GROMACS .gro file of C-alpha atoms in nm:
model
  269
    1MET     CA    1  -1.997  -0.473  -0.935
    2ALA     CA    2  -2.107  -0.836  -0.978
    3LYS     CA    3  -1.800  -0.964  -0.791
    4LEU     CA    4  -1.857  -0.734  -0.493
    5ASN     CA    5  -1.886  -0.937  -0.171
    6THR     CA    6  -2.020  -0.728   0.114
    7THR     CA    7  -2.016  -1.010   0.369
    8GLN     CA    8  -1.640  -1.082   0.356
    9ALA     CA    9  -1.395  -0.829   0.496
   10ARG     CA   10  -1.123  -0.698   0.265
   11ILE     CA   11  -0.792  -0.561   0.390
   12THR     CA   12  -0.814  -0.241   0.183
   13ARG     CA   13  -1.167  -0.170   0.312
   14MET     CA   14  -1.056  -0.250   0.668
   15LEU     CA   15  -0.776   0.002   0.630
   16ASP     CA   16  -1.032   0.254   0.511
   17ALA     CA   17  -1.266   0.175   0.802
   18ALA     CA   18  -0.988   0.207   1.060
   19ALA     CA   19  -0.893   0.542   0.907
   20GLY     CA   20  -1.251   0.669   0.940
   21GLY     CA   21  -1.344   0.639   0.573
   22LYS     CA   22  -1.666   0.539   0.399
   23ASN     CA   23  -1.538   0.284   0.146
   24ASN     CA   24  -1.627  -0.012   0.366
   25PHE     CA   25  -1.909  -0.237   0.484
   26VAL     CA   26  -2.035  -0.376   0.812
   27ALA     CA   27  -1.811  -0.683   0.769
   28ASP     CA   28  -1.503  -0.460   0.744
   29ARG     CA   29  -1.595  -0.250   1.046
   30GLU     CA   30  -1.680  -0.563   1.245
   31ALA     CA   31  -1.340  -0.712   1.158
   32VAL     CA   32  -1.167  -0.394   1.279
   33ARG     CA   33  -1.366  -0.412   1.603
   34ARG     CA   34  -1.265  -0.774   1.660
   35TYR     CA   35  -0.897  -0.699   1.600
   36ASP     CA   36  -0.914  -0.406   1.840
   37GLU     CA   37  -1.066  -0.635   2.103
   38ALA     CA   38  -0.788  -0.892   2.056
   39ALA     CA   39  -0.510  -0.630   2.048
   40PRO     CA   40  -0.632  -0.269   2.064
   41VAL     CA   41  -0.396  -0.128   1.803
   42THR     CA   42  -0.579  -0.163   1.472
   43THR     CA   43  -0.657   0.207   1.427
   44ALA     CA   44  -0.301   0.303   1.522
   45ALA     CA   45  -0.167   0.046   1.275
   46ALA     CA   46  -0.386   0.178   0.993
   47ARG     CA   47  -0.269   0.532   1.059
   48ALA     CA   48   0.094   0.417   1.063
   49VAL     CA   49   0.049   0.250   0.723
   50LEU     CA   50  -0.116   0.557   0.569
   51ASP     CA   51   0.152   0.784   0.714
   52PHE     CA   52   0.422   0.559   0.567
   53LEU     CA   53   0.268   0.574   0.220
   54ALA     CA   54   0.241   0.952   0.250
   55ARG     CA   55   0.607   0.988   0.352
   56VAL     CA   56   0.716   0.763   0.065
   57VAL     CA   57   0.530   0.975  -0.190
   58ARG     CA   58   0.667   1.299  -0.043
   59HIS     CA   59   1.023   1.161  -0.040
   60LEU     CA   60   1.009   1.033  -0.396
   61ALA     CA   61   0.854   1.358  -0.519
   62ALA     CA   62   1.138   1.547  -0.351
   63CYS     CA   63   1.380   1.314  -0.535
   64GLY     CA   64   1.235   1.427  -0.867
   65VAL     CA   65   0.969   1.162  -0.932
   66ASP     CA   66   0.658   1.307  -1.095
   67GLN     CA   67   0.462   0.992  -1.177
   68PHE     CA   68   0.343   0.718  -0.944
   69VAL     CA   69   0.175   0.378  -0.963
   70VAL     CA   70   0.001   0.270  -0.641
   71ILE     CA   71  -0.101  -0.096  -0.641
   72GLY     CA   72  -0.358  -0.199  -0.382
   73SER     CA   73  -0.377   0.107  -0.157
   74GLY     CA   74  -0.756   0.103  -0.128
   75VAL     CA   75  -0.754   0.479  -0.204
   76PRO     CA   76  -0.865   0.544   0.158
   77SER     CA   77  -1.161   0.780   0.178
   78GLY     CA   78  -1.084   0.864   0.543
   79LEU     CA   79  -0.801   1.096   0.447
   80PRO     CA   80  -0.898   1.465   0.451
   81THR     CA   81  -0.907   1.676   0.136
   82GLY     CA   82  -0.556   1.755   0.024
   83ARG     CA   83  -0.403   1.453   0.198
   84GLN     CA   84  -0.467   1.181  -0.059
   85LEU     CA   85  -0.153   1.039  -0.219
   86HIS     CA   86  -0.218   1.219  -0.548
   87ASP     CA   87  -0.250   1.547  -0.358
   88LEU     CA   88   0.079   1.492  -0.177
   89ALA     CA   89   0.259   1.409  -0.501
   90ARG     CA   90   0.164   1.749  -0.646
   91GLN     CA   91   0.253   1.946  -0.332
   92ALA     CA   92   0.627   1.894  -0.376
   93PRO     CA   93   0.807   2.196  -0.523
   94GLY     CA   94   0.807   2.178  -0.901
   95ARG     CA   95   0.561   1.885  -0.914
   96PRO     CA   96   0.221   2.048  -0.985
   97ASP     CA   97   0.162   1.812  -1.277
   98ALA     CA   98   0.256   1.487  -1.101
   99ARG     CA   99   0.053   1.191  -1.226
  100VAL     CA  100  -0.081   0.911  -1.005
  101LEU     CA  101  -0.223   0.581  -1.126
  102TYR     CA  102  -0.413   0.377  -0.867
  103VAL     CA  103  -0.455   0.002  -0.924
  104GLU     CA  104  -0.738  -0.169  -0.736
  105ASN     CA  105  -0.946  -0.485  -0.769
  106ASP     CA  106  -1.216  -0.407  -0.513
  107PRO     CA  107  -1.534  -0.303  -0.702
  108MET     CA  108  -1.649  -0.058  -0.434
  109VAL     CA  109  -1.314   0.118  -0.413
  110LEU     CA  110  -1.289   0.131  -0.791
  111ALA     CA  111  -1.637   0.271  -0.839
  112ASN     CA  112  -1.599   0.535  -0.570
  113ALA     CA  113  -1.253   0.650  -0.685
  114GLN     CA  114  -1.354   0.661  -1.051
  115ALA     CA  115  -1.663   0.863  -0.961
  116THR     CA  116  -1.505   1.108  -0.716
  117ILE     CA  117  -1.141   1.151  -0.826
  118GLU     CA  118  -1.108   1.097  -1.200
  119PRO     CA  119  -1.379   1.349  -1.304
  120VAL     CA  120  -1.203   1.641  -1.129
  121THR     CA  121  -0.848   1.592  -1.258
  122ASP     CA  122  -0.667   1.465  -1.566
  123LEU     CA  123  -0.368   1.375  -1.348
  124VAL     CA  124  -0.521   1.070  -1.178
  125ARG     CA  125  -0.641   0.741  -1.320
  126VAL     CA  126  -0.790   0.438  -1.143
  127VAL     CA  127  -0.770   0.098  -1.313
  128ASP     CA  128  -0.893  -0.251  -1.229
  129GLY     CA  129  -0.591  -0.472  -1.169
  130ASP     CA  130  -0.407  -0.702  -0.932
  131ALA     CA  131  -0.041  -0.771  -0.853
  132ALA     CA  132  -0.124  -1.141  -0.885
  133GLN     CA  133  -0.170  -1.082  -1.259
  134ILE     CA  134   0.124  -0.847  -1.294
  135GLU     CA  135   0.185  -0.911  -1.666
  136ASP     CA  136  -0.177  -0.830  -1.750
  137LEU     CA  137  -0.156  -0.518  -1.536
  138LEU     CA  138   0.159  -0.391  -1.706
  139ALA     CA  139   0.006  -0.461  -2.048
  140ASP     CA  140  -0.311  -0.263  -1.969
  141ARG     CA  141  -0.363   0.020  -2.218
  142VAL     CA  142  -0.412   0.289  -1.952
  143VAL     CA  143  -0.111   0.169  -1.752
  144ARG     CA  144   0.106   0.174  -2.065
  145THR     CA  145  -0.008   0.517  -2.189
  146PHE     CA  146  -0.085   0.721  -1.876
  147ILE     CA  147   0.262   0.647  -1.731
  148ASP     CA  148   0.576   0.723  -1.932
  149TRP     CA  149   0.777   0.410  -1.862
  150ASP     CA  150   1.085   0.558  -2.027
  151ARG     CA  151   1.118   0.801  -1.735
  152PRO     CA  152   1.156   0.732  -1.361
  153VAL     CA  153   0.838   0.625  -1.182
  154GLY     CA  154   0.756   0.569  -0.817
  155MET     CA  155   0.584   0.233  -0.766
  156LEU     CA  156   0.411   0.149  -0.437
  157LEU     CA  157   0.336  -0.222  -0.408
  158VAL     CA  158   0.090  -0.237  -0.120
  159SER     CA  159  -0.099  -0.554  -0.213
  160THR     CA  160   0.145  -0.839  -0.142
  161HIS     CA  161  -0.084  -0.982   0.126
  162GLY     CA  162  -0.265  -1.204  -0.125
  163LEU     CA  163   0.048  -1.339  -0.295
  164ASP     CA  164   0.261  -1.637  -0.199
  165ASP     CA  165   0.638  -1.589  -0.193
  166GLU     CA  166   0.690  -1.692  -0.555
  167GLU     CA  167   0.411  -1.464  -0.679
  168ALA     CA  168   0.538  -1.173  -0.471
  169ARG     CA  169   0.896  -1.213  -0.598
  170HIS     CA  170   0.764  -1.231  -0.953
  171ALA     CA  171   0.563  -0.912  -0.909
  172VAL     CA  172   0.864  -0.728  -0.767
  173LYS     CA  173   1.089  -0.845  -1.052
  174CYS     CA  174   0.837  -0.756  -1.322
  175LEU     CA  175   0.788  -0.406  -1.184
  176ALA     CA  176   1.161  -0.350  -1.149
  177HIS     CA  177   1.215  -0.471  -1.506
  178ALA     CA  178   0.938  -0.251  -1.648
  179ALA     CA  179   1.061   0.069  -1.487
  180ALA     CA  180   1.333   0.301  -1.617
  181PRO     CA  181   1.660   0.343  -1.424
  182GLY     CA  182   1.616   0.596  -1.146
  183SER     CA  183   1.272   0.461  -1.056
  184TYR     CA  184   1.175   0.345  -0.708
  185LEU     CA  185   0.976   0.051  -0.572
  186ALA     CA  186   0.816   0.074  -0.228
  187LEU     CA  187   0.695  -0.243  -0.055
  188LEU     CA  188   0.454  -0.283   0.235
  189GLN     CA  189   0.407  -0.613   0.420
  190THR     CA  190   0.196  -0.724   0.715
  191THR     CA  191   0.383  -0.921   0.983
  192PHE     CA  192   0.325  -1.096   1.314
  193ASP     CA  193   0.672  -0.996   1.434
  194GLY     CA  194   0.637  -0.800   1.754
  195ILE     CA  195   0.302  -0.947   1.860
  196PRO     CA  196   0.319  -1.071   2.220
  197PRO     CA  197   0.323  -1.455   2.221
  198GLU     CA  198   0.015  -1.471   2.444
  199LEU     CA  199  -0.190  -1.278   2.185
  200LEU     CA  200  -0.066  -1.463   1.879
  201PRO     CA  201  -0.312  -1.760   1.886
  202ALA     CA  202  -0.613  -1.528   1.907
  203ILE     CA  203  -0.478  -1.306   1.627
  204GLU     CA  204  -0.406  -1.606   1.403
  205ASP     CA  205  -0.758  -1.747   1.456
  206LEU     CA  206  -0.910  -1.406   1.387
  207LEU     CA  207  -0.704  -1.366   1.070
  208ALA     CA  208  -0.816  -1.706   0.940
  209MET     CA  209  -1.179  -1.612   1.006
  210THR     CA  210  -1.182  -1.255   0.873
  211LEU     CA  211  -0.911  -1.254   0.604
  212PRO     CA  212  -0.861  -1.607   0.473
  213GLY     CA  213  -0.559  -1.632   0.247
  214HIS     CA  214  -0.395  -1.319   0.388
  215VAL     CA  215  -0.019  -1.384   0.378
  216ILE     CA  216   0.192  -1.284   0.678
  217ARG     CA  217   0.572  -1.260   0.652
  218GLY     CA  218   0.858  -1.216   0.895
  219TRP     CA  219   1.146  -0.974   0.840
  220ASP     CA  220   1.370  -1.235   0.672
  221GLU     CA  221   1.092  -1.335   0.432
  222VAL     CA  222   1.025  -0.975   0.335
  223ALA     CA  223   1.397  -0.910   0.290
  224ALA     CA  224   1.413  -1.209   0.054
  225LEU     CA  225   1.155  -1.043  -0.174
  226LEU     CA  226   1.392  -0.748  -0.212
  227GLU     CA  227   1.714  -0.947  -0.239
  228GLY     CA  228   1.969  -0.786  -0.470
  229MET     CA  229   1.793  -0.448  -0.474
  230GLU     CA  230   1.942  -0.117  -0.359
  231LEU     CA  231   1.740  -0.010  -0.054
  232VAL     CA  232   1.697   0.354   0.035
  233GLU     CA  233   1.798   0.432   0.394
  234PRO     CA  234   1.692   0.319   0.652
  235GLY     CA  235   1.623  -0.007   0.463
  236LEU     CA  236   1.356  -0.257   0.565
  237VAL     CA  237   1.203  -0.134   0.891
  238TRP     CA  238   0.876  -0.093   1.078
  239VAL     CA  239   0.672   0.155   0.872
  240SER     CA  240   0.672   0.411   1.154
  241ARG     CA  241   1.053   0.409   1.149
  242TRP     CA  242   1.087   0.476   0.777
  243ARG     CA  243   1.202   0.838   0.761
  244PRO     CA  244   0.970   0.969   1.036
  245ALA     CA  245   0.900   1.341   1.046
  246GLY     CA  246   1.085   1.388   1.376
  247THR     CA  247   1.432   1.260   1.458
  248THR     CA  248   1.352   1.197   1.826
  249PRO     CA  249   1.019   1.025   1.906
  250PRO     CA  250   0.831   1.152   2.212
  251ALA     CA  251   0.852   0.951   2.532
  252ASP     CA  252   0.492   0.833   2.497
  253ALA     CA  253   0.525   0.741   2.127
  254THR     CA  254   0.347   0.426   2.012
  255PRO     CA  255   0.593   0.133   1.984
  256PRO     CA  256   0.694   0.074   1.620
  257ALA     CA  257   0.580  -0.290   1.624
  258VAL     CA  258   0.221  -0.172   1.682
  259SER     CA  259   0.205  -0.085   1.311
  260GLY     CA  260   0.216  -0.458   1.227
  261ASN     CA  261   0.382  -0.375   0.897
  262TYR     CA  262   0.729  -0.354   0.749
  263GLY     CA  263   0.814  -0.108   0.477
  264ALA     CA  264   1.103  -0.044   0.243
  265VAL     CA  265   1.188   0.154  -0.068
  266ALA     CA  266   1.432   0.025  -0.333
  267ARG     CA  267   1.594   0.228  -0.607
  268ILE     CA  268   1.595   0.078  -0.956
  269VAL     CA  269   1.942   0.107  -1.113
   0.00000   0.00000   0.00000
């Protein structure tokens, strides 16, 4: 816990705060409040991201995947019992023994997840790791032994926000190389696409103040990270448009761009 900084907001803790969780500090809640003042969509965006991750897990479980690696999700504590990603993975028919490995580098998230999730199930592990050190992560003893890398695995790479383009491409390639054919790689990326021009300066200043070093990418830049990969339909889209539950959105539905994130799932062949 020595590296825990309670005065600087973290994106995973902000996601947790916006979702109504407890794995966050005053700095994270204050950052959410400031973003909502600049563009009152932060809570809706957090929910859209969590819903996307949930749909990805459900879809991959339905495709036969029974082991998952989630890198940088924050393990949001605001989700109700039975709605965490490891719960959803086991709810698919024939997947009661699905395994989920969470990878996090935030001390608070790690401590809470290891204290509240690991003791009650042998099917979940939480390890300290970062996509920026992808080789070290893949060489970790728990990562190598808890997941059977000779069988298909569902990998959710949520933490690209702290990586430059070269680092992000490297992480994607390493994960794709490590996984067996028939595996899947899901990618989530924050973007400024869709933000009204008049709000952009305020959002950029706020980002620099609350989340220094947070990398924002446009659609073309995200697509470049997945170049050459086989994308599952509907491809790279706003997270709310990736296989939504309903085929026809209601007339008062929140605009997709409000999510502030693109998402995609690629199949490893």
